[in-house]
Structures are given as structure tokens and as C-alpha cells.
CSV table of C-alpha atoms in Angstrom, one decimal:
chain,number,residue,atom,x,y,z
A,1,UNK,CA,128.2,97.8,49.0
A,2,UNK,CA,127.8,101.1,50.9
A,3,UNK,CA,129.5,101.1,54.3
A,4,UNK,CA,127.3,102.4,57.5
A,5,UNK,CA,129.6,103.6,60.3
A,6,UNK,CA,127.5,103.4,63.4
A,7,UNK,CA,128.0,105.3,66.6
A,8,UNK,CA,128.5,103.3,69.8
A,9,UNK,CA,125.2,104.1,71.2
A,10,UNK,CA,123.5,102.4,68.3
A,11,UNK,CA,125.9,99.4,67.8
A,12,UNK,CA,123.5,97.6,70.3
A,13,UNK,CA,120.7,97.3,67.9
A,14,UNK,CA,123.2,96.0,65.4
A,15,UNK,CA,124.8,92.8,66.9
A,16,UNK,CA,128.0,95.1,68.2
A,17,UNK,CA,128.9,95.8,64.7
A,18,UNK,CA,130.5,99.0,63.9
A,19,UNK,CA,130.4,99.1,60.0
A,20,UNK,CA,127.5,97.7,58.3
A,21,UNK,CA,126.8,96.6,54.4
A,22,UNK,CA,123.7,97.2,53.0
A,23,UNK,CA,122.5,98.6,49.1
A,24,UNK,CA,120.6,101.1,48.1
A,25,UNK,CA,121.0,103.8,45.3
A,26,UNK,CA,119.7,106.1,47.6
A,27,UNK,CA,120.3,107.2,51.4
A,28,UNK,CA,116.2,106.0,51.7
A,29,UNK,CA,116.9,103.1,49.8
A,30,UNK,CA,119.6,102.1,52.3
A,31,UNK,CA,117.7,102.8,55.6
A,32,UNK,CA,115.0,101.0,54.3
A,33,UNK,CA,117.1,97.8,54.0
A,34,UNK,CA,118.2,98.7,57.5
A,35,UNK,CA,114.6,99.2,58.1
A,36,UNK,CA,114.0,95.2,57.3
A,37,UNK,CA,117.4,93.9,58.8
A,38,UNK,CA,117.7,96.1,61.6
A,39,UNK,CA,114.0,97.7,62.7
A,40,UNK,CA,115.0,98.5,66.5
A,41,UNK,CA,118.2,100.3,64.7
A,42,UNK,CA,116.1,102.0,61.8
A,43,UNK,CA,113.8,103.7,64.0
A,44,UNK,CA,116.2,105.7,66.2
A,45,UNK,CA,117.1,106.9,62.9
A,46,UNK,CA,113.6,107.8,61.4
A,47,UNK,CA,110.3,107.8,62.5
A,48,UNK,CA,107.1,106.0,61.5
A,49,UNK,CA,106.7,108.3,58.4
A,50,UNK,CA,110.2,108.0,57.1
A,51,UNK,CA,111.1,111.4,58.4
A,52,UNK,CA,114.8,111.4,59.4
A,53,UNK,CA,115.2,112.2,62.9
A,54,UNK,CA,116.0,115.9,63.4
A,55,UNK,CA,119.6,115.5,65.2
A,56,UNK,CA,120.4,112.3,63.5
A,57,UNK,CA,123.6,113.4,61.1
A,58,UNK,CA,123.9,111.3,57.6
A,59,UNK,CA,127.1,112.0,56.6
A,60,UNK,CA,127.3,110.8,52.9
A,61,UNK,CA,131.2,110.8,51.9
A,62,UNK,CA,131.7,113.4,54.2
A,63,UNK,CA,129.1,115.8,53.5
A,64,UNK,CA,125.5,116.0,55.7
A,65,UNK,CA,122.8,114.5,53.6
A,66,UNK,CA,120.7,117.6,54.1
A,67,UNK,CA,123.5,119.7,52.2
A,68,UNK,CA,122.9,117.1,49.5
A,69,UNK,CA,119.5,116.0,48.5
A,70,UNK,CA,118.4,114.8,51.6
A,71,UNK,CA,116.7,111.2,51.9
A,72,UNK,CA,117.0,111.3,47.9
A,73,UNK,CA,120.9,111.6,48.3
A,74,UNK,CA,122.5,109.0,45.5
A,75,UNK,CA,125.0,106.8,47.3
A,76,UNK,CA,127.2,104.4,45.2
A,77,UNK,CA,128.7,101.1,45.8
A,78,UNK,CA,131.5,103.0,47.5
A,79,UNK,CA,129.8,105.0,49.7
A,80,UNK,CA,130.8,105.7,53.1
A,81,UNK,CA,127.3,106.7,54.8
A,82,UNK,CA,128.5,107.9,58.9
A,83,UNK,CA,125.9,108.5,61.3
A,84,UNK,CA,126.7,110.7,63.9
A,85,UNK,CA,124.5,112.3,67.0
A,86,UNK,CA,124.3,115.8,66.7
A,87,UNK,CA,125.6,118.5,69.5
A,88,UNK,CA,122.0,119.0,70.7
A,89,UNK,CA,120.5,119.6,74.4
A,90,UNK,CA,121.6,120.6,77.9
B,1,UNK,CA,106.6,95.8,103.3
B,2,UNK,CA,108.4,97.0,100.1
B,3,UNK,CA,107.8,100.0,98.6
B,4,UNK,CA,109.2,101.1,94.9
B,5,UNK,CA,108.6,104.6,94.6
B,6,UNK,CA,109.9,105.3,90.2
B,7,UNK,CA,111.0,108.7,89.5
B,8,UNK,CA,111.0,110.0,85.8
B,9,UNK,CA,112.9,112.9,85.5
B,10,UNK,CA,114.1,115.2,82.1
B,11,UNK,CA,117.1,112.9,81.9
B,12,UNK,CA,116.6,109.8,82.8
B,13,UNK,CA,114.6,107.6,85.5
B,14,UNK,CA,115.5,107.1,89.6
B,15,UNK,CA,114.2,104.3,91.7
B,16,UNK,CA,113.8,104.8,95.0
B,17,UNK,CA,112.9,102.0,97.3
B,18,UNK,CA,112.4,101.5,100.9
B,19,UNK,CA,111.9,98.3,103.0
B,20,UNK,CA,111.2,99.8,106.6
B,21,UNK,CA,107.3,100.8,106.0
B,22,UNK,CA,108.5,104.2,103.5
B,23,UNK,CA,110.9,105.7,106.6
B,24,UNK,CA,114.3,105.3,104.5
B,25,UNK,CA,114.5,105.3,100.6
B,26,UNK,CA,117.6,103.5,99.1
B,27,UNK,CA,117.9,105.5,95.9
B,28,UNK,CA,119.4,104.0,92.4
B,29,UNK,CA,119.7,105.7,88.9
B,30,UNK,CA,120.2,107.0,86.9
B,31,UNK,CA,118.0,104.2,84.5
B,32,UNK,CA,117.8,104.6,81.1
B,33,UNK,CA,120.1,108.5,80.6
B,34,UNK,CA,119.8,111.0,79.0
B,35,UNK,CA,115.7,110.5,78.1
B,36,UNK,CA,113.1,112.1,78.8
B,37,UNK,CA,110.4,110.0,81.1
B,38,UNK,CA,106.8,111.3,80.9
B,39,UNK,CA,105.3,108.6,81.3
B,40,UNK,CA,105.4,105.8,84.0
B,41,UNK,CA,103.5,102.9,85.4
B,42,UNK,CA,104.0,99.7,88.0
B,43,UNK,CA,102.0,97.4,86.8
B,44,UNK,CA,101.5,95.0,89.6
B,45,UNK,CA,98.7,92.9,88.2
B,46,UNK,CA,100.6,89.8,87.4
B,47,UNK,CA,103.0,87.8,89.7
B,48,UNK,CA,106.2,90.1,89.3
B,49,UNK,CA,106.3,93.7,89.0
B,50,UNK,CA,106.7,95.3,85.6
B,51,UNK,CA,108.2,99.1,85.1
B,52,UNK,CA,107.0,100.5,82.0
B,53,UNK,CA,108.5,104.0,80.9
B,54,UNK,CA,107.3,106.4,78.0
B,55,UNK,CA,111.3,107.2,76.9
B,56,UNK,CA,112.3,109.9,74.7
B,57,UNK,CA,115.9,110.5,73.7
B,58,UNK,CA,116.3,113.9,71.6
B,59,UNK,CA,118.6,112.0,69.3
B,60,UNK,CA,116.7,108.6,69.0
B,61,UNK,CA,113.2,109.4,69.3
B,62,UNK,CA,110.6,108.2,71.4
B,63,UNK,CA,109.9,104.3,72.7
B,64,UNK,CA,108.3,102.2,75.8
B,65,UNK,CA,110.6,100.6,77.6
B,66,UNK,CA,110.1,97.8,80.2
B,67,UNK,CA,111.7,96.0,83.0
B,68,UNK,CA,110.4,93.0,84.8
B,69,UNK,CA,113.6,93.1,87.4
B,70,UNK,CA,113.3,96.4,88.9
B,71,UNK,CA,114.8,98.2,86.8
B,72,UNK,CA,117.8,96.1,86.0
B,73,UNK,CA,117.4,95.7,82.4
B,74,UNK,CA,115.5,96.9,80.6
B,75,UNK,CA,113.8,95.7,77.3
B,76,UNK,CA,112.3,97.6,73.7
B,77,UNK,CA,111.0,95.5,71.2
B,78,UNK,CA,112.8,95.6,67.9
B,79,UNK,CA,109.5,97.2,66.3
B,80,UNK,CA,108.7,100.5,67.8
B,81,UNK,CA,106.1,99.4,70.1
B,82,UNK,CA,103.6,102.5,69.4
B,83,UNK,CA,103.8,103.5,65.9
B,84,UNK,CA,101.4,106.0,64.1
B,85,UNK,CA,99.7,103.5,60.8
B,86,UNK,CA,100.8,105.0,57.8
B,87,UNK,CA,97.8,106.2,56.0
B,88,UNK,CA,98.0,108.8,59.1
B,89,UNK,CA,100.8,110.7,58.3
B,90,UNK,CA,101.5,111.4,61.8
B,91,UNK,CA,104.7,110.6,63.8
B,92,UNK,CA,105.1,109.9,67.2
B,93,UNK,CA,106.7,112.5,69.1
B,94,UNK,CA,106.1,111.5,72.8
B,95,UNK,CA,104.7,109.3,75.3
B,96,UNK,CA,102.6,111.2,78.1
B,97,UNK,CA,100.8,108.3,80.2
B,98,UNK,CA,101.0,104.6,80.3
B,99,UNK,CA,97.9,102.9,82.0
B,100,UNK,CA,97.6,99.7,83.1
B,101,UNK,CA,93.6,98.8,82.5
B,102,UNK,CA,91.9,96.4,84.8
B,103,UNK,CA,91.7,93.7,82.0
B,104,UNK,CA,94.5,90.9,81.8
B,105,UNK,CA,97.3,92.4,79.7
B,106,UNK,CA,95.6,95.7,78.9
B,107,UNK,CA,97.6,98.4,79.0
B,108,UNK,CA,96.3,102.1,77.0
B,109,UNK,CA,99.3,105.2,76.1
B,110,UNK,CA,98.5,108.4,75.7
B,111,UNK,CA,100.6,109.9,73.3
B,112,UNK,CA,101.9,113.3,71.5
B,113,UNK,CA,100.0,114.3,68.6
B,114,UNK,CA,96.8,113.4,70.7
B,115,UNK,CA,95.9,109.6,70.4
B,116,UNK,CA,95.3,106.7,72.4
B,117,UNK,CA,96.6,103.6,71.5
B,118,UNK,CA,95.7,99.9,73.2
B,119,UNK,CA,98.4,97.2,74.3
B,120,UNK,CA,96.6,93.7,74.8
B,121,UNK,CA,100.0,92.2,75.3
B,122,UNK,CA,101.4,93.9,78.7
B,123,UNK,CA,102.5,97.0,77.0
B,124,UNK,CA,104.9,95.3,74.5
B,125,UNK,CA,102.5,96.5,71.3
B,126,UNK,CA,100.0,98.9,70.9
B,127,UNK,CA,97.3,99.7,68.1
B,128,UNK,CA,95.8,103.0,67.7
B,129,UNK,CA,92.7,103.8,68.7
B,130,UNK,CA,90.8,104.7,65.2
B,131,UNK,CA,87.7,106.3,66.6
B,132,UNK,CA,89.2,109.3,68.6
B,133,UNK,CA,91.8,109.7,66.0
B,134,UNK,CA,89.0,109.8,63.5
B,135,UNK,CA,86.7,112.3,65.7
B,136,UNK,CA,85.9,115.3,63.7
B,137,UNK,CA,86.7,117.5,66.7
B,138,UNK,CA,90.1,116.5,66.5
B,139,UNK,CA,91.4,119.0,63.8
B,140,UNK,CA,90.0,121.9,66.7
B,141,UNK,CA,92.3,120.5,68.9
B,142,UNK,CA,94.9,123.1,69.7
B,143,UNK,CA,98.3,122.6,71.4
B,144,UNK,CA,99.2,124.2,74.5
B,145,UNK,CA,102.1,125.1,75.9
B,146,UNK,CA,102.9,121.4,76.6
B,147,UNK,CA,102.1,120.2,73.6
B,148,UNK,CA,98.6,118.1,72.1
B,149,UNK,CA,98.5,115.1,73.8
B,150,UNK,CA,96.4,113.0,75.4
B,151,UNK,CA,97.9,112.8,79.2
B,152,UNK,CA,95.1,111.3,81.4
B,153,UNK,CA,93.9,107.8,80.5
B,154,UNK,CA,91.1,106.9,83.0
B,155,UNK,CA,90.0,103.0,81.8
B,156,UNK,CA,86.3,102.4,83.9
B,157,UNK,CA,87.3,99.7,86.9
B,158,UNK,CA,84.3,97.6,85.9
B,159,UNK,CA,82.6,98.2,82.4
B,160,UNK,CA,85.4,97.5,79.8
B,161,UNK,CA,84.0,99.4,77.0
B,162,UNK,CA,84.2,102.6,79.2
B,163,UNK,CA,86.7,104.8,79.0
B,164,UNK,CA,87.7,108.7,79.7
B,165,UNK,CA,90.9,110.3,78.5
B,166,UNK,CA,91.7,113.9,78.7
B,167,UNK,CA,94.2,116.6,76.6
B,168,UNK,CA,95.5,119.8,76.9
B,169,UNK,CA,93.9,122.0,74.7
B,170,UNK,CA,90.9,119.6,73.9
B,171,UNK,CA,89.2,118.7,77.1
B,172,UNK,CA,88.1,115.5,78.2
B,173,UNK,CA,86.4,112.6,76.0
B,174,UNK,CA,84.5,109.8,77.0
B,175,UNK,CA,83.5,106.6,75.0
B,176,UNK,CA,81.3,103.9,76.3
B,177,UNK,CA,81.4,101.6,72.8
B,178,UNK,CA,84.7,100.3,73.3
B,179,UNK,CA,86.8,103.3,71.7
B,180,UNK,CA,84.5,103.2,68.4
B,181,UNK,CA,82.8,107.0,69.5
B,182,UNK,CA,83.5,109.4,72.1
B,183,UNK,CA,81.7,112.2,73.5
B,184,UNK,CA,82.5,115.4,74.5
B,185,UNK,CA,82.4,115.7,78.6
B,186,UNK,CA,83.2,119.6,79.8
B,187,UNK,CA,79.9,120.6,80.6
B,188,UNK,CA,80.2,123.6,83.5
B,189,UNK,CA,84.0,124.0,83.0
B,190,UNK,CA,85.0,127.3,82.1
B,191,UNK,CA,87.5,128.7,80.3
B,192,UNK,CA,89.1,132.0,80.6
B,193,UNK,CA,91.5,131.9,77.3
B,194,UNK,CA,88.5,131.9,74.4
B,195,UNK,CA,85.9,133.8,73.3
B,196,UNK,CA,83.3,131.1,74.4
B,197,UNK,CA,83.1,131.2,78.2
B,198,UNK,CA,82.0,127.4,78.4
B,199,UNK,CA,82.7,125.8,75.3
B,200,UNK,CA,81.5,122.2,74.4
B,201,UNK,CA,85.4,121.0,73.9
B,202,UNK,CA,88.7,123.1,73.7
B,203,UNK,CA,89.3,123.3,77.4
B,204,UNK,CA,92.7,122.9,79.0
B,205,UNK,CA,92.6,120.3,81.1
B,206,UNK,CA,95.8,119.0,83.4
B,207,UNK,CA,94.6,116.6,85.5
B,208,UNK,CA,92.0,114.3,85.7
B,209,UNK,CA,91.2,111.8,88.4
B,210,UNK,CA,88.6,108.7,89.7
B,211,UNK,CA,88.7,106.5,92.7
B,212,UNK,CA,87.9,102.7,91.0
B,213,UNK,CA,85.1,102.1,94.1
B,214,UNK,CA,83.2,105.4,92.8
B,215,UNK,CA,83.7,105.5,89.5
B,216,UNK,CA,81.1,107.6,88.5
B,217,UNK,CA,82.7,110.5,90.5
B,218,UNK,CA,85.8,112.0,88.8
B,219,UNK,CA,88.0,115.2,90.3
B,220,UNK,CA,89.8,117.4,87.6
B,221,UNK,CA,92.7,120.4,87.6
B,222,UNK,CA,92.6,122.6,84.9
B,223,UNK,CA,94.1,125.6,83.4
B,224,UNK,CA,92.7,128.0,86.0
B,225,UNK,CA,89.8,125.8,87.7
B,226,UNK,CA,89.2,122.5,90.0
B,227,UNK,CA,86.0,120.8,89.5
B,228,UNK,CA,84.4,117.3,90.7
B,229,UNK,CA,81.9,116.0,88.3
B,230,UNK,CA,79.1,113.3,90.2
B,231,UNK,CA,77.6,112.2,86.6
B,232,UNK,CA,80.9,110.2,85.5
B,233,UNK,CA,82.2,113.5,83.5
B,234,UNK,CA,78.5,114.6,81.6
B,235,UNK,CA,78.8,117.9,83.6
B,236,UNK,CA,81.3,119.3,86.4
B,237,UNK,CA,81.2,121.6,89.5
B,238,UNK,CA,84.0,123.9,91.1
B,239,UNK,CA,85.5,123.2,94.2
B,240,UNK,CA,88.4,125.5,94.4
B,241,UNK,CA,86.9,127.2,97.1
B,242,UNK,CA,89.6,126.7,100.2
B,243,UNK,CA,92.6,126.6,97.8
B,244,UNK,CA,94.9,129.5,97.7
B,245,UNK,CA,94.5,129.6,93.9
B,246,UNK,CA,92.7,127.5,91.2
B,247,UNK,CA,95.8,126.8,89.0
B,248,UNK,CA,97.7,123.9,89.4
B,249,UNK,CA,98.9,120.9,87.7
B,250,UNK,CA,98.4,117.4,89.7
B,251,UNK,CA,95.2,115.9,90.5
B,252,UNK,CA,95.3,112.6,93.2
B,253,UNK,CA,92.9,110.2,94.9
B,254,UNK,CA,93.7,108.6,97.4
B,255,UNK,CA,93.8,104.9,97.1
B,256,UNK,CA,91.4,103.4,99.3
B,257,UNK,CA,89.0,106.3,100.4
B,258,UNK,CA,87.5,107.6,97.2
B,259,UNK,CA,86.2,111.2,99.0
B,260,UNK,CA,90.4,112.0,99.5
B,261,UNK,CA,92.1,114.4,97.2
B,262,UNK,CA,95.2,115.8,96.7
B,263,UNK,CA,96.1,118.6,94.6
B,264,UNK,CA,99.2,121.1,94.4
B,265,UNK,CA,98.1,124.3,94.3
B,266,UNK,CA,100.2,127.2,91.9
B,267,UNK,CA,99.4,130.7,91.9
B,268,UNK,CA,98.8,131.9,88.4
B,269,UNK,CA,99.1,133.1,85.5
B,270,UNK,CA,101.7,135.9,86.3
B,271,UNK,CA,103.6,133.5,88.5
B,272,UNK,CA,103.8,129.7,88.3
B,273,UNK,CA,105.0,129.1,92.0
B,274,UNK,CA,103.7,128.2,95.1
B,275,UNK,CA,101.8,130.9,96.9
B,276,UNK,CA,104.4,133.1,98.8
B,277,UNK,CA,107.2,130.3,97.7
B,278,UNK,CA,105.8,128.1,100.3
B,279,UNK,CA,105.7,124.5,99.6
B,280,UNK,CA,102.2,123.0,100.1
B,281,UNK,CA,100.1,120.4,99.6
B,282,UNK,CA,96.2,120.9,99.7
B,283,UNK,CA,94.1,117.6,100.7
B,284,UNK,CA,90.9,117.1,101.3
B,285,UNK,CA,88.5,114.7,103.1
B,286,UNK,CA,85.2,115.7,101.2
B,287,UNK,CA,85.9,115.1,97.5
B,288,UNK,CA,86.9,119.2,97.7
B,289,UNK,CA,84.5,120.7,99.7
B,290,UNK,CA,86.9,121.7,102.0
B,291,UNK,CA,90.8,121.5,102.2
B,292,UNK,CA,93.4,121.9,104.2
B,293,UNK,CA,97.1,122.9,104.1
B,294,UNK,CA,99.9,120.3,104.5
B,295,UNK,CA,102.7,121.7,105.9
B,296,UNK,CA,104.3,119.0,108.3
B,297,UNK,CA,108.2,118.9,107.1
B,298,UNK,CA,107.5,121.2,103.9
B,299,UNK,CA,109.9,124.1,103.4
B,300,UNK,CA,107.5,127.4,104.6
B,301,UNK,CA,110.0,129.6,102.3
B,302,UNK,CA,111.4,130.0,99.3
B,303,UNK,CA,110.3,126.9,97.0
B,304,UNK,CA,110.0,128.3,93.9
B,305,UNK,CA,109.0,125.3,91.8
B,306,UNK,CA,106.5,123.7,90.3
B,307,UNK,CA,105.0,120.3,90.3
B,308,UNK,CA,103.7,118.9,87.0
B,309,UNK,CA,100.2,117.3,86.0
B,310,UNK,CA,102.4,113.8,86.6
B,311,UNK,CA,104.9,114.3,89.2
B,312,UNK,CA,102.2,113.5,92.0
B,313,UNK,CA,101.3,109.6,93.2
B,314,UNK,CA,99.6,107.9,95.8
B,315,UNK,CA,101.1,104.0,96.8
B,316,UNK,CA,98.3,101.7,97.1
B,317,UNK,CA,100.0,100.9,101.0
B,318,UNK,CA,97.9,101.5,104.2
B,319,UNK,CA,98.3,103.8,105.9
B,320,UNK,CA,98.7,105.5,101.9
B,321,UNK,CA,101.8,107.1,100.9
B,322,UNK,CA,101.8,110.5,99.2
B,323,UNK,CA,104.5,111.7,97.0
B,324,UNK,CA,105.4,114.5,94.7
B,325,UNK,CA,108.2,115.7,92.7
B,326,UNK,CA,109.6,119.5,91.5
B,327,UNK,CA,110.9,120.6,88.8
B,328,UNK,CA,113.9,121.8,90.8
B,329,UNK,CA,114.7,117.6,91.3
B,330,UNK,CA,113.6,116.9,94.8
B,331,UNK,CA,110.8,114.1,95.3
B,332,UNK,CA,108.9,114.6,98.7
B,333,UNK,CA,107.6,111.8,100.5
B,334,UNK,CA,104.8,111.2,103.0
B,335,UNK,CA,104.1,107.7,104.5
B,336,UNK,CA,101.0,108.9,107.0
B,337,UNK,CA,98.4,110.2,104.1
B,338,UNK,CA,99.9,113.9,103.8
B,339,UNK,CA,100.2,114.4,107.6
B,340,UNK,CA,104.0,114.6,107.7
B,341,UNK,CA,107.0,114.4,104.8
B,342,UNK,CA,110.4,113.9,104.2
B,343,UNK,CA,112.5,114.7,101.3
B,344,UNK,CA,113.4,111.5,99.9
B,345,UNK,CA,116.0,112.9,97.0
B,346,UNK,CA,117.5,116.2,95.5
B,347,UNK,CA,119.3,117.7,92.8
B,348,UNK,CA,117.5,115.4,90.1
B,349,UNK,CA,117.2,116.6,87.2
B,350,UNK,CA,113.1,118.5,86.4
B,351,UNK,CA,111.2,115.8,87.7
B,352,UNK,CA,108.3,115.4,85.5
B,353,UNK,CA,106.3,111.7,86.7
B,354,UNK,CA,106.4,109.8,89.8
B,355,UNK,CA,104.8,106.6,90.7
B,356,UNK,CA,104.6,104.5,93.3
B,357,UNK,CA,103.5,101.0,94.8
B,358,UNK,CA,103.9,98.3,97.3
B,359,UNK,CA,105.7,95.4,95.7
């Protein structure tokens, strides 16, 4: 099962949890089962046309998705997938 | 009487309320950090009160948030309350005006890329409305500075199936089937930044406003022109004459004496401040044949800030109270129609809506 680290301001939309479980072969695969658990969650992290969010970080295993394939970035079972905000505005 | 005066600002939303007839304001916030609120409305229809917010967090994208305790808490659906439908392809990026309608639960958002979309449930869902999205004008649509986006939602008080929204760069649209076609409505308002001196749609409107006992007379502000229409938006006539420029962003009625206006007056384009950094108000008595300067308790120097298309409200009190916001965070307040103010806040962050009512 890949593990989702969430950042506090998102643990709200998740029960409190701070580590979610979901599966998925792919990072899109895995939001979208966040997507049907989780929608509240899901949509902070894309929008409606499954677009990730531009200062939404997807750290897969330690590297940004978007230095990897992107939404198409292959996770296995023991993926560690972190989202983390990005240093953005003033 | 209570007064709730809601201030949206670039980070976040204050609430400002006063219990002595509007003379002190008891201010809270801030409400939901670190978001951008465009968009507000009281919606005082039902029994209690209900804040709504247009919220947009740079990180977490953009929602409607609600409160029926003041501001307390505050609730968001777990489905993103105003979604584009996927055969679109669009995304939303930003809530610019939330507006209660005068029918039971009927609330409409205008929204960034240009849409309307309909709430039949209080604000808690809303649909898209298909036939402006589908308009064949709408791939002429050009952004301005501020983005494409539909920021004036005008439902009609009485007929239902009437309805007038305006956008910056498209003009203003009216439909009288419901939302299934809409019309053009820019006739005499001219535009200074294309080719076509009066254009049938493209022009940059910021404002528009209607008082709901004469709906058939409607005030706008535009890029470079104020104009009163009698013909519920088929044509338009100037009345900047008496203002110290024709630029500006907010456009007011007054809430119980539809011939009273109130507009904030920028001079433009080379400068976007006050005339001579004075801070003024313009109201008039005469749906804008003539104005006059308000100047009681403004600063007469060195305001150099602006105030946006939404960051000016009327209260539905009597006397009315007049308020307005800069982008330099302090919300002015006026509880005599304009006649005198009093600086209810400062240091906010930009302020960029405020609303107000009696609750």
C-alpha cells in the first residue's frame, strides 16, 4: 500500500490522520482513490480537470513528481507519496 | 439595531460589527487566513444570517465557504461546491461575486474563466449555467488585467427568468429565458482601447448596479466611462459629467431611494489614485446628473489608494450606511448616507469586497 503523508493543514479533510493508505500504480491512480474516499481532501490537491494544483508538491520517494513523470509517475506498493505546500506568496 | 459590516481582504476575511446604530465597530478576524475573499454576501432571507465567501487559498485552490453563526465556523462541502462539468475542460480559478436572488434558496456565482453558475440550495451547490457558457461570443472574450470573469450578477427583483451579469473584457449580458440565451446590452458605451469606438460586446465593464424598486434603470462604471441606462441595459447614457474623472472601480445604489448613487472616482490611466491623493466619495441624488463630493471625516491629503469594483456596500439600515474599503487595508464607514465617516479599521491587508447589513 502506498503511504500519503499529509500536511497538518490538510489532515482536517482526512479524519486527523497523518498517513494515509490507498493503491494506485500511478500518482493519478492514487489521487483518484483519494478522489472517492476523500473528495474535500482531493480537491485542494487538483482541480476539476485533474490538473495538480500548481504549488501542491508530490514528493514520490523523495523526488517532486514533476521531476518524474508527473501524474503518470509509477508508485509501488512501497511508496512513500509526501505532500507538501510549496514556499509561494507574500 | 445590529449591524455586521464583512470585510474580504487578500488574506483572509474581518467582521466588523456594531450594536450602537453603526457609531462603534467591534472588529474580529482574521476568518478563514491566508485566502483570498472576492467574493461575499449576507444572505438575510431566511431566519438566521448566512455569510457566504468566494475563498481562494494559493495552495488549495478555490471554494465557497459558509457560516450560519457569524462567522464562527465555517462550513465547505466535501464536493467542491462549484465545479466546471467535465466535457468543459475548464477549471475554476476564482470566485468573483456571490448573489443571493430573490427566489427561496437561489443564490448565482460569478466565477473566473467567465461563467455563471446557479445554487437552488442556499449556496451549498451550484450548476453551470450552459447557455452563456455556450454563447458564441464567449471565445471573443478577452481577459483584462483582472482576469475574465463574470463579477456583477444582477438577478431581476420580480421576473425570475431575468437576469443581467457583467465581465471585464466582455461587457454586459442579459437573458430573459431563464439563462437558456443572452443578449448583448452595451449599446452607447464606448470604448477607448479597440479599434471599434462602440462595439456590440468587448467592453470593460467594472461595475454594474440596479435599485430592485426600478429595475428597469441600471447605473454602470467602466474602464474610462459612467453611464445610466433607462431601457433595463438595451442602450446607456454618460453621466460622468460632475465627476473629477470617469475612471473608477465601484458602482452603489442606495438601498431604499433608487435615484442615489455612489461611486469612487480614480483619475486615470496614467495614475490609479484619487484626484490630488484626496480621499472622496462622489454621490448623487439624481441617478448622476449631478454629484457631489463627500468629504466629511475623509483624509483631504495623501490617500493614495484605490478602491475596487467590490470593496464598496450600502447596509439596507435607515438612515443607510455607506462603506468602502482600500487597497491600503482601511474600511471607511458612514452611518448618515455619505454625509460624515469614520474609519472603522486599518492596516488590513488589500481589501478587495465589503458587505454589509442589518442583522
Amino acid at each position: 500500500m502506498v503511504q500519503v503523508h499529509l500536511p497538518s493543514m490538510l489532515r482536517p479533510m482526512a479524519g486527523e490522520q497523518t498517513v494515509l493508505e490507498v493503491q494506485g500504480a500511478t500518482l493519478t491512480a492514487a489521487l483518484d482513490e483519494l478522489r472517492t474516499r476523500y473528495p474535500a481532501l482531493e480537491r485542494r490537491l487538483r482541480d476539476e480537470s485533474g490538473a495538480l494544483r500548481r504549488y501542491v508538491n508530490f514528493y514520490v520517494d523523495g523526488e517532486e513528481c514533476r521531476r518524474l513523470a508527473g501524474p503518470d509517475t509509477p508508485l509501488t506498493p512501497h511508496t512513500e507519496l509526501m505532500i507538501i505546500p510549496s514556499v509561494a506568496g507574500g | 439595531m445590529e449591524a455586521l459590516l464583512a470585510i474580504g481582504t487578500r488574506k483572509g476575511l474581518w467582521l466588523a460589527r456594531s450594536s450602537n446604530s453603526r457609531a462603534d465597530w467591534t472588529v474580529t478576524g482574521p476568518h478563514l487566513p491566508m485566502t483570498d475573499i472576492y467574493a461575499l454576501a449576507i444572505d438575510t432571507r431566511g431566519g438566521a444570517p448566512r455569510l457566504l465567501a468566494g475563498v481562494m487559498s494559493q495552495h488549495w485552490g478555490p471554494g465557497v465557504a459558509t457560516s450560519d453563526d457569524l462567522g464562527a465556523t465555517w462550513q465547505e462541502p466535501e464536493q467542491a461546491p462549484i465545479a466546471f462539468p467535465e466535457d468543459t475542460g475548464a477549471a475554476l480559478e476564482r470566485v468573483w461575486q456571490l448573489t443571493p436572488a430573490p427566489e427561496p434558496d437561489v443564490v448565482y456565482a460569478g466565477v473566473e474563466p467567465s461563467a455563471l453558475f446557479r445554487s437552488a440550495d442556499g449556496g451549498k451547490s451550484f450548476e453551470l449555467v450552459r447557455g452563456l457558457w455556450d454563447h458564441p461570443h464567449r471565445p471573443q472574450w478577452t481577459p483584462g488585467f483582472g482576469g475574465m470573469a463574470i463579477h456583477t450578477v444582477l438577478p431581476h427583483p420580480t421576473e425570475p427568468r431575468r437576469l443581467t451579469v457583467a465581465m471585464s473584457t466582455g461587457g454586459v449580458y442579459d437573458t430573459t429565458d431563464g439563462g437558456q440565451t443572452w443578449a448583448p446590452a452595451n449599446q452607447g458605451i464606448h470604448v477607448k482601447f479597440l479599434p471599434e469606438e462602440y462595439p456590440e460586446f468587448g467592453q470593460c465593464v467594472h461595475k454594474v448596479a440596479r435599485h430592485p424598486a426600478r429595475p428597469d434603470r441600471l447605473y454602470a462604471q467602466n474602464h474610462h466611462g459612467v453611464y445610466r441606462s433607462e431601457d433595463h441595459a438595451k442602450s446607456w447614457q454618460s453621466i460622468a459629467d460632475g465627476l473629477p474623472s470617469d475612471f473608477g472601480f465601484a458602482m452603489v445604489v442606495h438601498p431604499h431611494k433608487p435615484e442615489v448613487i455612489y461611486n469612487f472616482p480614480l483619475q486615470a490611466d496614467e495614475h490609479r489614485f484619487p484626484p490630488d491623493g484626496r480621499c472622496r466619495v462622489y454621490r448623487s441624488e439624481d441617478g448622476g446628473d449631478h454629484w457631489t463630493e463627500l468629504s466629511g471625516g475623509l483624509p483631504d491629503s495623501g490617500f493614495y489608494s484605490a478602491v475596487l469594483r467590490d470593496a464598496m456596500c450600502v447596509d439596507d439600515a435607515d438612515p443607510a450606511g455607506v462603506y468602502f474599503g482600500s487597497r491600503s487595508g482601511e474600511v471607511w464607514a458612514s452611518a448618515d448616507e455619505g454625509d460624515s465617516w469614520q474609519r472603522v479599521v486599518e492596516h488590513l491587508p488589500d481589501v478587495l469586497c465589503v458587505r454589509a447589513a442589518v442583522i
